[in-house]
PDB file of C-alpha atoms in Angstrom:
ATOM      1  CA  MET A   1    -120.780 -10.779-121.359  1.00  0.00           C
ATOM      2  CA  SER A   2    -117.111 -10.063-122.161  1.00  0.00           C
ATOM      3  CA  HIS A   3    -117.555 -10.013-125.867  1.00  0.00           C
ATOM      4  CA  LEU A   4    -120.589  -7.798-125.703  1.00  0.00           C
ATOM      5  CA  LEU A   5    -118.779  -5.164-123.457  1.00  0.00           C
ATOM      6  CA  GLY A   6    -115.357  -5.332-124.971  1.00  0.00           C
ATOM      7  CA  VAL A   7    -113.864  -5.982-121.640  1.00  0.00           C
ATOM      8  CA  THR A   8    -112.810  -9.052-119.708  1.00  0.00           C
ATOM      9  CA  CYS A   9    -115.484  -9.936-116.972  1.00  0.00           C
ATOM     10  CA  THR A  10    -114.364 -12.200-114.037  1.00  0.00           C
ATOM     11  CA  ASP A  11    -116.067 -13.658-110.950  1.00  0.00           C
ATOM     12  CA  GLU A  12    -113.437 -12.046-108.704  1.00  0.00           C
ATOM     13  CA  ILE A  13    -110.154 -10.139-108.792  1.00  0.00           C
ATOM     14  CA  VAL A  14    -107.339  -9.326-106.410  1.00  0.00           C
ATOM     15  CA  VAL A  15    -105.821  -5.807-106.586  1.00  0.00           C
ATOM     16  CA  GLU A  16    -102.957  -4.419-104.784  1.00  0.00           C
ATOM     17  CA  SER A  17    -103.225  -0.784-103.733  1.00  0.00           C
ATOM     18  CA  GLY A  18    -100.870   0.796-101.347  1.00  0.00           C
ATOM     19  CA  ASP A  19    -100.364  -1.727 -98.569  1.00  0.00           C
ATOM     20  CA  ALA A  20    -103.647  -3.431 -99.154  1.00  0.00           C
ATOM     21  CA  ARG A  21    -104.475  -6.677-101.000  1.00  0.00           C
ATOM     22  CA  ILE A  22    -108.157  -6.222-101.925  1.00  0.00           C
ATOM     23  CA  LEU A  23    -110.426  -8.835-103.098  1.00  0.00           C
ATOM     24  CA  PHE A  24    -113.370  -7.662-105.226  1.00  0.00           C
ATOM     25  CA  LEU A  25    -116.292 -10.051-105.662  1.00  0.00           C
ATOM     26  CA  HIS A  26    -120.047  -9.851-106.100  1.00  0.00           C
ATOM     27  CA  GLY A  27    -120.798 -12.081-103.093  1.00  0.00           C
ATOM     28  CA  HIS A  28    -123.709 -13.985-104.555  1.00  0.00           C
ATOM     29  CA  ARG A  29    -121.781 -17.300-104.256  1.00  0.00           C
ATOM     30  CA  PHE A  30    -122.295 -17.140-100.497  1.00  0.00           C
ATOM     31  CA  ASP A  31    -126.030 -16.594-100.872  1.00  0.00           C
ATOM     32  CA  GLU A  32    -127.502 -20.299-100.505  1.00  0.00           C
ATOM     33  CA  PHE A  33    -131.125 -18.825-100.257  1.00  0.00           C
ATOM     34  CA  ILE A  34    -131.148 -17.821-103.929  1.00  0.00           C
ATOM     35  CA  THR A  35    -130.293 -21.344-105.120  1.00  0.00           C
ATOM     36  CA  ARG A  36    -132.406 -23.095-102.436  1.00  0.00           C
ATOM     37  CA  TYR A  37    -135.625 -20.989-103.023  1.00  0.00           C
ATOM     38  CA  PRO A  38    -135.627 -19.600-106.508  1.00  0.00           C
ATOM     39  CA  VAL A  39    -139.359 -18.895-106.700  1.00  0.00           C
ATOM     40  CA  ILE A  40    -139.416 -17.059-103.395  1.00  0.00           C
ATOM     41  CA  THR A  41    -136.297 -15.113-104.615  1.00  0.00           C
ATOM     42  CA  TRP A  42    -137.953 -14.242-107.925  1.00  0.00           C
ATOM     43  CA  PHE A  43    -141.266 -13.074-106.290  1.00  0.00           C
ATOM     44  CA  ALA A  44    -139.179 -10.985-103.620  1.00  0.00           C
ATOM     45  CA  ASP A  45    -137.187  -9.355-106.262  1.00  0.00           C
ATOM     46  CA  ARG A  46    -140.356  -8.300-108.222  1.00  0.00           C
ATOM     47  CA  VAL A  47    -142.036  -6.963-105.058  1.00  0.00           C
ATOM     48  CA  TYR A  48    -138.753  -5.021-104.362  1.00  0.00           C
ATOM     49  CA  ASN A  49    -138.573  -3.536-107.730  1.00  0.00           C
ATOM     50  CA  TYR A  50    -142.329  -2.555-107.716  1.00  0.00           C
ATOM     51  CA  LEU A  51    -141.805  -0.830-104.343  1.00  0.00           C
ATOM     52  CA  GLN A  52    -138.923   1.124-105.844  1.00  0.00           C
ATOM     53  CA  LYS A  53    -141.149   2.151-108.896  1.00  0.00           C
ATOM     54  CA  ILE A  54    -144.191   3.321-106.855  1.00  0.00           C
ATOM     55  CA  ASP A  55    -142.173   5.272-104.321  1.00  0.00           C
ATOM     56  CA  LYS A  56    -139.418   7.532-105.799  1.00  0.00           C
ATOM     57  CA  THR A  57    -137.887   7.983-102.372  1.00  0.00           C
ATOM     58  CA  HIS A  58    -137.435   4.331-102.157  1.00  0.00           C
ATOM     59  CA  TYR A  59    -138.490   4.434 -98.478  1.00  0.00           C
ATOM     60  CA  PHE A  60    -140.761   1.340 -98.632  1.00  0.00           C
ATOM     61  CA  ALA A  61    -138.254  -0.843-100.599  1.00  0.00           C
ATOM     62  CA  LYS A  62    -135.540  -0.067 -98.072  1.00  0.00           C
ATOM     63  CA  LEU A  63    -137.971  -0.643 -95.155  1.00  0.00           C
ATOM     64  CA  ALA A  64    -139.027  -4.029 -96.628  1.00  0.00           C
ATOM     65  CA  LYS A  65    -135.479  -5.163 -97.154  1.00  0.00           C
ATOM     66  CA  ARG A  66    -134.362  -4.046 -93.608  1.00  0.00           C
ATOM     67  CA  LYS A  67    -137.286  -5.682 -91.884  1.00  0.00           C
ATOM     68  CA  SER A  68    -136.648  -9.005 -93.552  1.00  0.00           C
ATOM     69  CA  LYS A  69    -135.039 -11.329 -91.116  1.00  0.00           C
ATOM     70  CA  ILE A  70    -134.028 -13.725 -93.683  1.00  0.00           C
ATOM     71  CA  PHE A  71    -132.417 -11.004 -95.720  1.00  0.00           C
ATOM     72  CA  LEU A  72    -130.527  -9.639 -92.838  1.00  0.00           C
ATOM     73  CA  ARG A  73    -129.199 -13.145 -91.794  1.00  0.00           C
ATOM     74  CA  CYS A  74    -128.184 -13.579 -95.518  1.00  0.00           C
ATOM     75  CA  ALA A  75    -126.239 -10.302 -95.589  1.00  0.00           C
ATOM     76  CA  GLN A  76    -124.445 -11.400 -92.162  1.00  0.00           C
ATOM     77  CA  LYS A  77    -123.502 -14.769 -93.717  1.00  0.00           C
ATOM     78  CA  ILE A  78    -122.161 -13.158 -96.939  1.00  0.00           C
ATOM     79  CA  GLU A  79    -120.109 -10.825 -94.875  1.00  0.00           C
ATOM     80  CA  ALA A  80    -118.623 -13.633 -92.681  1.00  0.00           C
ATOM     81  CA  ASP A  81    -118.120 -16.024 -95.661  1.00  0.00           C
ATOM     82  CA  SER A  82    -116.560 -13.105 -97.720  1.00  0.00           C
ATOM     83  CA  ILE A  83    -114.089 -12.378 -94.944  1.00  0.00           C
ATOM     84  CA  ARG A  84    -113.221 -16.082 -94.625  1.00  0.00           C
ATOM     85  CA  TYR A  85    -112.553 -16.379 -98.352  1.00  0.00           C
ATOM     86  CA  ALA A  86    -110.496 -13.297 -98.462  1.00  0.00           C
ATOM     87  CA  ALA A  87    -108.342 -14.674 -95.604  1.00  0.00           C
ATOM     88  CA  LYS A  88    -107.765 -17.880 -97.673  1.00  0.00           C
ATOM     89  CA  LYS A  89    -106.699 -15.649-100.769  1.00  0.00           C
ATOM     90  CA  GLY A  90    -104.177 -13.717 -98.514  1.00  0.00           C
ATOM     91  CA  CYS A  91    -106.171 -10.465 -98.715  1.00  0.00           C
ATOM     92  CA  ASN A  92    -106.594  -7.912 -95.883  1.00  0.00           C
ATOM     93  CA  VAL A  93    -109.717  -6.232 -97.621  1.00  0.00           C
ATOM     94  CA  VAL A  94    -112.737  -7.514 -99.265  1.00  0.00           C
ATOM     95  CA  CYS A  95    -115.178  -5.496-101.314  1.00  0.00           C
ATOM     96  CA  CYS A  96    -118.635  -7.065-102.147  1.00  0.00           C
ATOM     97  CA  GLY A  97    -121.921  -6.166-103.472  1.00  0.00           C
ATOM     98  CA  HIS A  98    -125.079  -8.396-103.754  1.00  0.00           C
ATOM     99  CA  THR A  99    -126.797  -7.444-100.416  1.00  0.00           C
ATOM    100  CA  HIS A 100    -127.332  -3.794-101.417  1.00  0.00           C
ATOM    101  CA  LEU A 101    -126.509  -2.817 -97.904  1.00  0.00           C
ATOM    102  CA  PRO A 102    -123.844  -0.133 -97.708  1.00  0.00           C
ATOM    103  CA  VAL A 103    -121.310  -1.442 -95.125  1.00  0.00           C
ATOM    104  CA  ALA A 104    -117.796  -0.418 -93.989  1.00  0.00           C
ATOM    105  CA  SER A 105    -116.497  -2.615 -91.369  1.00  0.00           C
ATOM    106  CA  THR A 106    -112.989  -1.924 -90.403  1.00  0.00           C
ATOM    107  CA  THR A 107    -112.680  -3.395 -86.977  1.00  0.00           C
ATOM    108  CA  GLY A 108    -111.606  -6.975 -87.746  1.00  0.00           C
ATOM    109  CA  ALA A 109    -108.329  -8.309 -89.099  1.00  0.00           C
ATOM    110  CA  ILE A 110    -109.938  -8.214 -92.592  1.00  0.00           C
ATOM    111  CA  GLU A 111    -111.817  -5.197 -93.504  1.00  0.00           C
ATOM    112  CA  TYR A 112    -115.091  -5.702 -95.239  1.00  0.00           C
ATOM    113  CA  TYR A 113    -116.975  -3.119 -97.519  1.00  0.00           C
ATOM    114  CA  ASN A 114    -120.179  -3.602 -99.337  1.00  0.00           C
ATOM    115  CA  SER A 115    -120.857  -1.050-102.193  1.00  0.00           C
ATOM    116  CA  GLY A 116    -124.520  -0.895-101.242  1.00  0.00           C
ATOM    117  CA  CYS A 117    -127.161  -0.204-104.144  1.00  0.00           C
ATOM    118  CA  TRP A 118    -127.220   1.746-107.196  1.00  0.00           C
ATOM    119  CA  THR A 119    -130.918   1.507-107.706  1.00  0.00           C
ATOM    120  CA  GLU A 120    -132.001   2.976-104.303  1.00  0.00           C
ATOM    121  CA  LYS A 121    -131.622   6.538-103.356  1.00  0.00           C
ATOM    122  CA  PRO A 122    -129.148   7.506-102.146  1.00  0.00           C
ATOM    123  CA  CYS A 123    -126.793   5.472-104.375  1.00  0.00           C
ATOM    124  CA  HIS A 124    -123.609   4.087-102.778  1.00  0.00           C
ATOM    125  CA  TYR A 125    -120.116   3.297-104.108  1.00  0.00           C
ATOM    126  CA  LEU A 126    -116.684   2.476-103.180  1.00  0.00           C
ATOM    127  CA  THR A 127    -113.549   4.414-103.938  1.00  0.00           C
ATOM    128  CA  VAL A 128    -109.909   3.028-103.599  1.00  0.00           C
ATOM    129  CA  LEU A 129    -106.958   5.264-103.523  1.00  0.00           C
ATOM    130  CA  ASP A 130    -103.406   4.020-102.230  1.00  0.00           C
ATOM    131  CA  GLY A 131    -105.092   1.206-100.255  1.00  0.00           C
ATOM    132  CA  ASP A 132    -107.635   3.360 -98.571  1.00  0.00           C
ATOM    133  CA  ILE A 133    -111.294   2.331 -99.305  1.00  0.00           C
ATOM    134  CA  GLU A 134    -114.094   4.747 -98.667  1.00  0.00           C
ATOM    135  CA  LEU A 135    -117.840   4.102 -98.815  1.00  0.00           C
ATOM    136  CA  ARG A 136    -119.590   7.058-100.371  1.00  0.00           C
ATOM    137  CA  SER A 137    -122.965   8.251-101.092  1.00  0.00           C
ATOM    138  CA  TYR A 138    -123.845   9.790-104.466  1.00  0.00           C
ATOM    139  CA  SER A 139    -125.489  13.254-104.458  1.00  0.00           C
ATOM    140  CA  GLU A 140    -126.875  14.834-107.421  1.00  0.00           C
ATOM    141  CA  ALA A 141    -125.407  18.227-106.164  1.00  0.00           C
ATOM    142  CA  VAL A 142    -121.712  18.586-106.990  1.00  0.00           C
ATOM    143  CA  PRO A 143    -119.731  20.366-104.353  1.00  0.00           C
ATOM    144  CA  GLU A 144    -118.255  23.684-105.534  1.00  0.00           C
ATOM    145  CA  GLU A 145    -114.544  22.697-104.848  1.00  0.00           C
ATOM    146  CA  VAL A 146    -115.037  19.597-106.943  1.00  0.00           C
ATOM    147  CA  LEU A 147    -116.377  21.669-109.856  1.00  0.00           C
ATOM    148  CA  ASP A 148    -113.422  24.075-109.415  1.00  0.00           C
ATOM    149  CA  GLN A 149    -111.005  21.248-109.626  1.00  0.00           C
ATOM    150  CA  VAL A 150    -112.534  19.665-112.675  1.00  0.00           C
ATOM    151  CA  MET A 151    -112.846  23.041-114.517  1.00  0.00           C
ATOM    152  CA  GLY A 152    -109.239  24.016-113.319  1.00  0.00           C
ATOM    153  CA  VAL A 153    -110.302  27.091-111.560  1.00  0.00           C
ATOM    154  CA  SER A 154    -108.406  27.992-108.402  1.00  0.00           C
ATOM    155  CA  GLN A 155    -110.011  29.253-105.369  1.00  0.00           C
ATOM    156  CA  VAL A 156    -109.577  33.028-104.922  1.00  0.00           C
ATOM    157  CA  PRO A 157    -110.699  34.414-101.652  1.00  0.00           C
ATOM    158  CA  SER A 158    -113.651  36.932-102.215  1.00  0.00           C
ATOM    159  CA  VAL A 159    -113.236  40.394-100.917  1.00  0.00           C
ATOM    160  CA  ALA A 160    -116.254  41.845 -99.073  1.00  0.00           C
TER     161      ALA A 160
END
């Protein structure tokens, strides 16, 4: 992939931001189900994609995913294994993907974030600024204050 995109692609990377050592990885390496049951994984993936196509709200795709006990156990395992792996790497934060479940777990010694899904609505993503990680939800509407900042317009109080 690296030569096609013109950038270096890696399986993981540790980034220092503020006081945080953040491990970024996809998380699939901790998902034994996909290697143990490739046919079921392929079929479930096709059903999930089909549900997303027939329902633009993605309600049924999300419902199917959240009702799957196998999927939920897998998401918990990926979180636990990612946290253990981050500890071994000397990190205090780990950011994953793979499960498509948006998560911000900040209660443990190692914070765990999952960026969620870009194919379901609403889309989720993570931001990092000075060691602070935020789980955000993409909205098609852009707040006025953001537009003002981007356009270089200062807020002037209106006179009624």
